[in-house]
Short mmCIF file of C-alpha atoms in Angstrom, two decimals:
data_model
loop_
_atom_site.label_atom_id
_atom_site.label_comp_id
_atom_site.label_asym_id
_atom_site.label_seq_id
_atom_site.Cartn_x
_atom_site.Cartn_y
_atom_site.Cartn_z
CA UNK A 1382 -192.60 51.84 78.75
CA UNK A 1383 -190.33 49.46 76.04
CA UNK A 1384 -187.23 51.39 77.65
CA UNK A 1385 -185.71 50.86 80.78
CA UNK A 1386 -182.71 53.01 82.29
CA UNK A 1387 -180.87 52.63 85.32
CA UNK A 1388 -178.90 54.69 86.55
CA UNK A 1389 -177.05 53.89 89.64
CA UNK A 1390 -174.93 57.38 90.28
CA UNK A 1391 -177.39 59.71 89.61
CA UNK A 1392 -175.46 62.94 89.69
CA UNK A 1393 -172.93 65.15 87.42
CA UNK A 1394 -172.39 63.77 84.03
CA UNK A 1395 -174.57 60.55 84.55
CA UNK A 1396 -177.56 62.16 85.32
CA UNK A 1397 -177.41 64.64 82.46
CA UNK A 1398 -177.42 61.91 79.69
CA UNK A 1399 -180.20 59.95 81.53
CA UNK A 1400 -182.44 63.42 81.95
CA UNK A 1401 -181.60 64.02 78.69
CA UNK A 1402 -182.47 59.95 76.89
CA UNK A 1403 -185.84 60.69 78.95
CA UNK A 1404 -186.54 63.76 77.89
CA UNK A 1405 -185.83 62.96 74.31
CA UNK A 1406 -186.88 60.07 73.31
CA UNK A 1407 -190.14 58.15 74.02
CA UNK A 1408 -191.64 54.82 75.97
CA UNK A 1409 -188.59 55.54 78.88
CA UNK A 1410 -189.04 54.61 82.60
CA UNK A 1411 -185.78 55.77 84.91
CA UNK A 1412 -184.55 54.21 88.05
CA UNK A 1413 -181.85 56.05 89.80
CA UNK A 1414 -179.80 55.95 93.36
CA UNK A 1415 -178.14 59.24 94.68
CA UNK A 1416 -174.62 59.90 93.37
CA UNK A 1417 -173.25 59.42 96.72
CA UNK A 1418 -171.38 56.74 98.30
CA UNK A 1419 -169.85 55.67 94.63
CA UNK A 1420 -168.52 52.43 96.48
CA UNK A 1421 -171.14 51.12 97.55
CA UNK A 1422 -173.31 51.95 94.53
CA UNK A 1423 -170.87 49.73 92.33
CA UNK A 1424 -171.20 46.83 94.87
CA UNK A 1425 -174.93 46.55 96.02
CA UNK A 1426 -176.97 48.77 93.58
CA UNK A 1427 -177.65 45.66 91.47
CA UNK A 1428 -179.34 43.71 94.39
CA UNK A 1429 -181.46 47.00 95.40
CA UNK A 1430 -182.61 47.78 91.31
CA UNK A 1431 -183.72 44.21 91.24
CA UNK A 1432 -186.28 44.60 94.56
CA UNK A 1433 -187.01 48.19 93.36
CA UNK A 1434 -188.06 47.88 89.62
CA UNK A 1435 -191.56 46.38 88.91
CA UNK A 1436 -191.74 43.37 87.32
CA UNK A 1437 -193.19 44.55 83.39
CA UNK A 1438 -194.14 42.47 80.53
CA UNK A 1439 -193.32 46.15 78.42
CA UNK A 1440 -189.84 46.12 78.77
CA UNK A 1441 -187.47 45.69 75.74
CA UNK A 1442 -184.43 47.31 76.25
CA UNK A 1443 -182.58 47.62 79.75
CA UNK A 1444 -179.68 50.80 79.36
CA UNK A 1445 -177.22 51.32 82.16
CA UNK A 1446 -173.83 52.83 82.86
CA UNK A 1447 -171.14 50.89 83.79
CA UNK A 1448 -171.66 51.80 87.13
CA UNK A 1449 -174.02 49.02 87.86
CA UNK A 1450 -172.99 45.27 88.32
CA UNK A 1451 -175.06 44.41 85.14
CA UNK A 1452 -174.19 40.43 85.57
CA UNK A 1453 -175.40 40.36 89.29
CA UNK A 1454 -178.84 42.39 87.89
CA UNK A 1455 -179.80 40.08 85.00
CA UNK A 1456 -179.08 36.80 87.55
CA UNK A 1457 -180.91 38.40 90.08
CA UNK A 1458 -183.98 39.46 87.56
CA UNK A 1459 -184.07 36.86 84.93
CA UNK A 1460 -186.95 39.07 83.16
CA UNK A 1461 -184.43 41.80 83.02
CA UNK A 1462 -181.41 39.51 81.88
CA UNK A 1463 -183.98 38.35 78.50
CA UNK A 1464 -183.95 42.00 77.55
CA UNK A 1465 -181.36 43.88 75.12
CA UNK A 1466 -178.87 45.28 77.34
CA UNK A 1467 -176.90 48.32 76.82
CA UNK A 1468 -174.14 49.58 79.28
CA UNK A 1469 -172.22 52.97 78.82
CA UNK A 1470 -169.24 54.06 80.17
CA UNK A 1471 -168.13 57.34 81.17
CA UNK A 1472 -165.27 56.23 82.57
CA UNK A 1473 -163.57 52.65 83.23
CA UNK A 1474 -162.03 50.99 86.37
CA UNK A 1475 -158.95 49.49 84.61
CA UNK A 1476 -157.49 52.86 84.05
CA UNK A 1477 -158.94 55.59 86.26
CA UNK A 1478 -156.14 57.47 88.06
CA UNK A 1479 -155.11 55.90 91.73
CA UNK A 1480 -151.57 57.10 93.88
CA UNK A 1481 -150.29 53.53 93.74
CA UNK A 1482 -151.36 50.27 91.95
CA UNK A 1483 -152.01 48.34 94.86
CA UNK A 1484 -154.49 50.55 95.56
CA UNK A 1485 -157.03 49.98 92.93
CA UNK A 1486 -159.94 47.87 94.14
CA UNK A 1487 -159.63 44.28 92.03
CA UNK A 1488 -163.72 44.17 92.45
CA UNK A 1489 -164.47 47.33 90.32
CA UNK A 1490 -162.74 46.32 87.07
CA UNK A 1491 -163.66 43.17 87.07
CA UNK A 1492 -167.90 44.25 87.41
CA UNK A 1493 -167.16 45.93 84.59
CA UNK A 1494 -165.77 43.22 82.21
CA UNK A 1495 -168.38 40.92 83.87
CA UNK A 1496 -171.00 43.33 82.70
CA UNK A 1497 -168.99 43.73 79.23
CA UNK A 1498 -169.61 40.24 79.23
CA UNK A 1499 -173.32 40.06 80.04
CA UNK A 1500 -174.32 43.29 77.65
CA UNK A 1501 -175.41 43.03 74.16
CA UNK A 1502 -173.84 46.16 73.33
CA UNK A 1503 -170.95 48.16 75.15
CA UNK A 1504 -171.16 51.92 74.19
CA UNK A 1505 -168.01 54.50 75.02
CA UNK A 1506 -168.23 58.20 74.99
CA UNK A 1507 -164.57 58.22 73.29
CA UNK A 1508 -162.02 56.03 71.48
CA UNK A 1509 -158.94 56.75 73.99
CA UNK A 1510 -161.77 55.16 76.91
CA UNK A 1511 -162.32 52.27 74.85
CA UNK A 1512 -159.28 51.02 73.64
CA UNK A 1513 -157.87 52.16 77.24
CA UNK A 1514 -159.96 49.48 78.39
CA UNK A 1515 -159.94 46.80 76.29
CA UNK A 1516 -156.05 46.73 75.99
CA UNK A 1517 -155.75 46.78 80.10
CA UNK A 1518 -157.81 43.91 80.18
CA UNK A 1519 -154.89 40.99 79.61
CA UNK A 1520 -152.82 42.73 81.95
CA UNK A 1521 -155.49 43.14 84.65
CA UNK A 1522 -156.26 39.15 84.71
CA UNK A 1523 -153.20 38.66 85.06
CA UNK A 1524 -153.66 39.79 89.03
CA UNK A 1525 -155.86 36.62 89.63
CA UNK A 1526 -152.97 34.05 91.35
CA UNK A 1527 -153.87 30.75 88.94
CA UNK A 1528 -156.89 29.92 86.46
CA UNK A 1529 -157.15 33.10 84.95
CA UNK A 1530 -160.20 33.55 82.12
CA UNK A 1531 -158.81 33.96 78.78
CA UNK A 1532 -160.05 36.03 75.54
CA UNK A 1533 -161.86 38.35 77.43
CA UNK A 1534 -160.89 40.93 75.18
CA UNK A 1535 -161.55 39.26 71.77
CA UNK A 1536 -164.94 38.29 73.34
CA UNK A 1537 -166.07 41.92 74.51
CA UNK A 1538 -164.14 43.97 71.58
CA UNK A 1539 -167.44 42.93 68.64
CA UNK A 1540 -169.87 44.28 71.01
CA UNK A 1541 -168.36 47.76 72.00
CA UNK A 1542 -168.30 51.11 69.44
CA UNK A 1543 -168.19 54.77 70.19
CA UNK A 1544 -171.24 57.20 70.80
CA UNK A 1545 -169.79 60.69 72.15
CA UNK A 1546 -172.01 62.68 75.18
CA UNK A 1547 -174.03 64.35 73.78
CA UNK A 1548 -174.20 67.94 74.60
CA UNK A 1549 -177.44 70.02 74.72
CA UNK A 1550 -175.61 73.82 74.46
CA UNK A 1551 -177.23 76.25 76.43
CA UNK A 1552 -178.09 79.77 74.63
CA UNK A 1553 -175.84 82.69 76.61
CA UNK A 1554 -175.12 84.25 73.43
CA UNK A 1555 -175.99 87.63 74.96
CA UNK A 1556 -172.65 87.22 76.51
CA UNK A 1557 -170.16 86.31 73.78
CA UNK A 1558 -168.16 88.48 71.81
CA UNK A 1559 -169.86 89.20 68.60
CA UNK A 1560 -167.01 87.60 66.44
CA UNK A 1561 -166.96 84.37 68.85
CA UNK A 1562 -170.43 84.63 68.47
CA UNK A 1563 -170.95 84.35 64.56
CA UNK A 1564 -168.05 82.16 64.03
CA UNK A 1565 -169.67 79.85 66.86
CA UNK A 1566 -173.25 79.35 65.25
CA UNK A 1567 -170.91 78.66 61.50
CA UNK A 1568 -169.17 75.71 63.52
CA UNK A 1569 -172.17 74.13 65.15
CA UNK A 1570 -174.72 74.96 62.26
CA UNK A 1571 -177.24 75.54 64.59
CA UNK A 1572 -179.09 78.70 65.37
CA UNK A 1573 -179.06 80.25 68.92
CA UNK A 1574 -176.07 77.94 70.29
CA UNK A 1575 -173.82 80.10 71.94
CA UNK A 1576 -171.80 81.50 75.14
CA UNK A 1577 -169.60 82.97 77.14
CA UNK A 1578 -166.29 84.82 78.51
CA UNK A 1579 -162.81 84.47 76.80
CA UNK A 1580 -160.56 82.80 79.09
CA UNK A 1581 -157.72 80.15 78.77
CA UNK A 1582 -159.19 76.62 79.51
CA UNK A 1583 -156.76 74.24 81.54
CA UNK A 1584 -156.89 70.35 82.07
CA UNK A 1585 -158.32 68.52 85.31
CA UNK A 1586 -157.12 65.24 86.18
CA UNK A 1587 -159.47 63.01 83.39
CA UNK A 1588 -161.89 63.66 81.36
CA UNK A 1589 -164.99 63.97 81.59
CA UNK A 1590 -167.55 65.48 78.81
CA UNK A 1591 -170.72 67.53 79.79
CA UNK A 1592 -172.13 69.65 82.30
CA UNK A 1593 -175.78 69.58 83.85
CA UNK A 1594 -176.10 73.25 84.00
CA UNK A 1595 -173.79 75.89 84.26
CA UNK A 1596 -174.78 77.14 87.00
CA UNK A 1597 -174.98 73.95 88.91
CA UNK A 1598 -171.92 71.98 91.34
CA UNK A 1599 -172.27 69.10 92.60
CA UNK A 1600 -171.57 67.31 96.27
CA UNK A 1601 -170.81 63.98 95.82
CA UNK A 1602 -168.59 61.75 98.10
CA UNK A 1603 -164.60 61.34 96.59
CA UNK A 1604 -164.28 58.40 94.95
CA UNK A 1605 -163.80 56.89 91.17
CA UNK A 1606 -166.37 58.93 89.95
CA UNK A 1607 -165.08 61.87 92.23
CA UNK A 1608 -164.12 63.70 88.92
CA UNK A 1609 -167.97 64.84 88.57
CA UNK A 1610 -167.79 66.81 91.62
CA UNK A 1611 -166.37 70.01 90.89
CA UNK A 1612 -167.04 69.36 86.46
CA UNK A 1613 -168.78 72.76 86.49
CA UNK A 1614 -166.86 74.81 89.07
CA UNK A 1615 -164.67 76.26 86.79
CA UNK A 1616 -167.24 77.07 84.09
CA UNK A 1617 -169.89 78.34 86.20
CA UNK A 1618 -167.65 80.44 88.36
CA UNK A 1619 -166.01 82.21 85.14
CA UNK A 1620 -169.54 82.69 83.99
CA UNK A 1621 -170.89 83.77 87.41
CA UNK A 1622 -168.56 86.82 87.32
CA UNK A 1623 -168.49 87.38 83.55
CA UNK A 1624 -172.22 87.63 83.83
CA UNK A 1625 -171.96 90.36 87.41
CA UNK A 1626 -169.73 92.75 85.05
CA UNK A 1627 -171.67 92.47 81.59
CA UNK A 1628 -174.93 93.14 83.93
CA UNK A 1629 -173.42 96.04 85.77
CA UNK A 1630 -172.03 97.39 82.54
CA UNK A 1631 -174.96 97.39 81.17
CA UNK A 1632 -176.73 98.63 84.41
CA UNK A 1633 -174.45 102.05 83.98
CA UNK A 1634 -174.67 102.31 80.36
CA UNK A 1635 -178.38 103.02 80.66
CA UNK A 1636 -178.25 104.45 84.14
CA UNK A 1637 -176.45 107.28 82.34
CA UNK A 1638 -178.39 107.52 79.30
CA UNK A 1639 -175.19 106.06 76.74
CA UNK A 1640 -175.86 104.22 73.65
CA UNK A 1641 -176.65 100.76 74.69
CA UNK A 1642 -174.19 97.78 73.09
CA UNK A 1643 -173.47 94.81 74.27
CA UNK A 1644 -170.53 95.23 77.14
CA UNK A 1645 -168.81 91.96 76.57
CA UNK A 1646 -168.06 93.26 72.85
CA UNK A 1647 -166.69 96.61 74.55
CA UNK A 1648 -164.61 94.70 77.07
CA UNK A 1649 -163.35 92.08 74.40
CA UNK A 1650 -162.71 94.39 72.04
CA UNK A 1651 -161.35 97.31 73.43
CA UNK A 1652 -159.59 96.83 76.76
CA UNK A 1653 -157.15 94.15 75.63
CA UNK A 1654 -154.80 94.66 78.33
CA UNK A 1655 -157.27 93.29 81.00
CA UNK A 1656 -155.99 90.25 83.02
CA UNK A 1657 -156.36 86.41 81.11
CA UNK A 1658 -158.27 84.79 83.16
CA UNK A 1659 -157.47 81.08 83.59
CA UNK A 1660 -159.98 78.19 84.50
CA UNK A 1661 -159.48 74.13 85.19
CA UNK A 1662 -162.81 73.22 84.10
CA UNK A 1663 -163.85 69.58 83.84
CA UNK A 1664 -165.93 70.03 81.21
CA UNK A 1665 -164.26 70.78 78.13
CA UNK A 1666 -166.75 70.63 74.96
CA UNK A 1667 -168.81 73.57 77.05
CA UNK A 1668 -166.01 75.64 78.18
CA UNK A 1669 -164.58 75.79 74.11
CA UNK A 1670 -168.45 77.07 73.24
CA UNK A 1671 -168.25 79.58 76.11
CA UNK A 1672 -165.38 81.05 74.63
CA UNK A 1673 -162.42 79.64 76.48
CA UNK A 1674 -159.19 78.77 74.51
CA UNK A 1675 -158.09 75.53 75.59
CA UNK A 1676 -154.58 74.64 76.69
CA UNK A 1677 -154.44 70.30 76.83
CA UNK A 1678 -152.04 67.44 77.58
CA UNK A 1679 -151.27 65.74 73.98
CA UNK A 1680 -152.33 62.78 76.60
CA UNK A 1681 -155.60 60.99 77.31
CA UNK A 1682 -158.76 61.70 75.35
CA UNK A 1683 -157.25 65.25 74.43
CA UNK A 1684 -155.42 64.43 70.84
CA UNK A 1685 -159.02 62.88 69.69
CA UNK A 1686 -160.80 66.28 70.58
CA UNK A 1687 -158.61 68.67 70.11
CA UNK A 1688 -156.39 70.08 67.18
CA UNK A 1689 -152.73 69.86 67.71
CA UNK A 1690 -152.21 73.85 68.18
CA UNK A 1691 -154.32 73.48 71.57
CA UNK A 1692 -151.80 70.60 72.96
CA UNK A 1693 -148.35 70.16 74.91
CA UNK A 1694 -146.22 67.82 75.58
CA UNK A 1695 -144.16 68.96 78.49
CA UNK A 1696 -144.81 71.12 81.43
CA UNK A 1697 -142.43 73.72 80.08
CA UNK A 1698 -144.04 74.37 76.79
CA UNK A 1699 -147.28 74.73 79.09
CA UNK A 1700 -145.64 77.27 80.86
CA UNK A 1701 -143.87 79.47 78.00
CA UNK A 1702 -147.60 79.07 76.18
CA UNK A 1703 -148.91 80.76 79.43
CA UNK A 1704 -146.18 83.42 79.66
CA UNK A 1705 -146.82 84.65 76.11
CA UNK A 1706 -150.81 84.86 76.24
CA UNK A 1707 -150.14 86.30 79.87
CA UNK A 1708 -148.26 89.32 78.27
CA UNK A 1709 -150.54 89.14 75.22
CA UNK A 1710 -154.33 88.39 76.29
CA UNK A 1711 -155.85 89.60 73.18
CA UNK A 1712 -154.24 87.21 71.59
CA UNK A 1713 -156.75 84.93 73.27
CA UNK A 1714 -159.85 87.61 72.98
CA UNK A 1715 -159.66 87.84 69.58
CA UNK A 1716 -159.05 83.70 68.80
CA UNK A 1717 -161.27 81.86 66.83
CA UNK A 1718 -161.46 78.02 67.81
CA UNK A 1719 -160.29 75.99 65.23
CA UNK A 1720 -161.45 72.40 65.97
CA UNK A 1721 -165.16 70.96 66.12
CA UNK A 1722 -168.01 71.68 68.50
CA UNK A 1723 -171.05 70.14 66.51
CA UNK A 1724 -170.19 66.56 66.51
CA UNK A 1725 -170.65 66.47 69.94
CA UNK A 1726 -174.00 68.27 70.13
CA UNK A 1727 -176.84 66.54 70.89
CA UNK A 1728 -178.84 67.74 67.59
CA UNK A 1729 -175.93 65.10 65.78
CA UNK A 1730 -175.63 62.97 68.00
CA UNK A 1731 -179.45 61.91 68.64
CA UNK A 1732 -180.24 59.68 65.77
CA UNK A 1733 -177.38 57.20 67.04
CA UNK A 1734 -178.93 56.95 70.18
CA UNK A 1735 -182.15 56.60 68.85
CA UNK A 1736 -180.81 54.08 66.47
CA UNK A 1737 -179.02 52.52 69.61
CA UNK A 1738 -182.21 52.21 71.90
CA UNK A 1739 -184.29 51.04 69.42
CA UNK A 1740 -185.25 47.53 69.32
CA UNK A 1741 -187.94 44.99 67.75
CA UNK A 1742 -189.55 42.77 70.52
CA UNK A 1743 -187.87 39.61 70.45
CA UNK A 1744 -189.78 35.54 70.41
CA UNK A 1745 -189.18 34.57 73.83
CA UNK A 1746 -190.57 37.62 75.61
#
């Protein structure tokens, strides 16, 4: 195995893109913790990876999300520190939301610009998380008292660039609206990626980009990584109850012997007047494919995702946004998404990561 990935949060949005390296590509071996206890995963996972993982002369390239103290590893393994190193982040510590500055744990942010430090290359699944982080990173010294490290971010800025998560759409097409459905295989130029109910799509707290399976939550301990937790509620919920009424539809349609179509085009395109249903789902890129029209802060990672039509600025032009597709749901039913779903697929995005985890042995192992 020339690959090595270790994941230290094994859950939500972590584990999907470290399934999805290992199912993908080849020569991978996968170490993993539980995505529980988030804490104590960014503060002692290095010391248990480096008893845990077998000491290989195959090894070539060690990929790991930001997650794990990457410094404390490669000190700790010195065959491990040799190798290329890649570390992705999902999300940063210099940033992430907390009620009041003096909250946020010192220790976090800095393992992360130590292990900036120690990588070879620093991947980002967006621009807004990278620049977010390297411009905080002044600033944040400047909370050590005296003898504070200097051009940390001149250092760390030539090894990062930006590799979106990659999204491996499901195939629900049976349950989109015909029109959604044919303008949604145009925008991702792929056949038989498609999905669900039309609904408005409203912002959680922070981004986050991809969802394990629709079907699938997730109980994981609160914490800086707490946003993974509930990343499919919203989704899989809408879809739960989309997919109870297309079923039953389609149980009475043949029950009494009617001309079988497909009921979510009957209910999309013929009762308009039906209720808008209205979801906070954490993961965006899916909930666009499955139909939903998405209402965003022009904050954050939004404006890099999303056309301006699909952004506000102030909770008041949220709510008069509301009010109008409230009275006027088929407004929604009948909207096709205007921005881009295929960049973010996995079938574009998998040459840069095969690109990215692909590496000639070097001399000195």
């Amino acid at each position: 195995m020339s690959i090595l990935i270790i994941e230290a949060f094994y859950g939500g949005s972590h584990k999907q893109l470290v399934d999805l390296l290992q199912e993908e590509l080849e020569d991978c071996v996968l170490y993993t913790l539980p995505a529980k206890k988030w804490h104590w995963r960014a503060r002692t996972s290095a010391l248990y990876f480096s008893q845990n993982i077998p000491i290989s002369e195959h090894y070539r390239l060690l990929f790991a999300s930001s997650v794990l103290n990457l410094t404390e590893l490669a000190a700790l393994r010195p065959d491990l520190g040799k190798l290329k190193k890649i570390l992705y982040f999902h999300e940063n510590q210099l940033v992430y939301p907390v009620k009041k500055c003096q909250e946020r744990d010192f220790q976090y942010g800095y393992n992360q610009i130590l292990s900036c430090l120690v990588a070879d290359v620093v991947v980002f699944n967006s621009v807004f998380n990278m620049e977010s982080f390297l411009t905080s990173i002044g600033k944040f010294v400047k909370l050590i008292p005296d003898h504070r490290p200097k051009d940390l971010e001149s250092i760390i800025r030539p090894k990062c660039q930006v590799v979106y998560f990659p999204i491996r759409f499901p195939d629900v097409s049976r349950f989109m609206p015909k029109h959604k459905n044919v303008h949604l295989q145009k925008m991702l130029s792929l056949k038989g990626n498609d999905s669900a109910a039309p609904s408005i799509a409203l912002p959680a707290q922070q981004e986050q980009r991809s969802s394990e399976d629709l079907r699938k939550d997730f109980d994981l301990d609160s914490g800086p990584c707490d946003a993974t937790r509930q990343e499919n509620l919203g989704s899989s919920l809408m879809q739960e109850s989309y997919l109870k009424m297309c079923n039953s539809s389609d149980h009475l349609s043949s029950h009494h012997g009617e001309n079988k179509q497909n009921p979510c085009d009957i209910l999309s395109g013929v009762d308009q007047q039906r209720p808008l249903h209205i979801v906070w789902p954490h993961r965006w890129l899916e909930a666009v494919y499955c139909g939903c029209y998405p209402l965003c802060p022009k904050d954050l990672v939004y404006p890099e995702i999303f056309p301006a039509e699909y952004l506000y600025s102030t909770p008041e032009q949220l709510s008069k946004r509301l009010q109008n597709f409230c009275k006027r749901p088929d407004i929604i039913r009948k909207h096709l998404y205007k921005g881009e779903m295929a960049p973010f697929s996995w079938a574009a995005l998998h040459g840069k990561f095969r690109s990215l985890l692909t590496t000639e042995p070097r001399e000195d192992l």
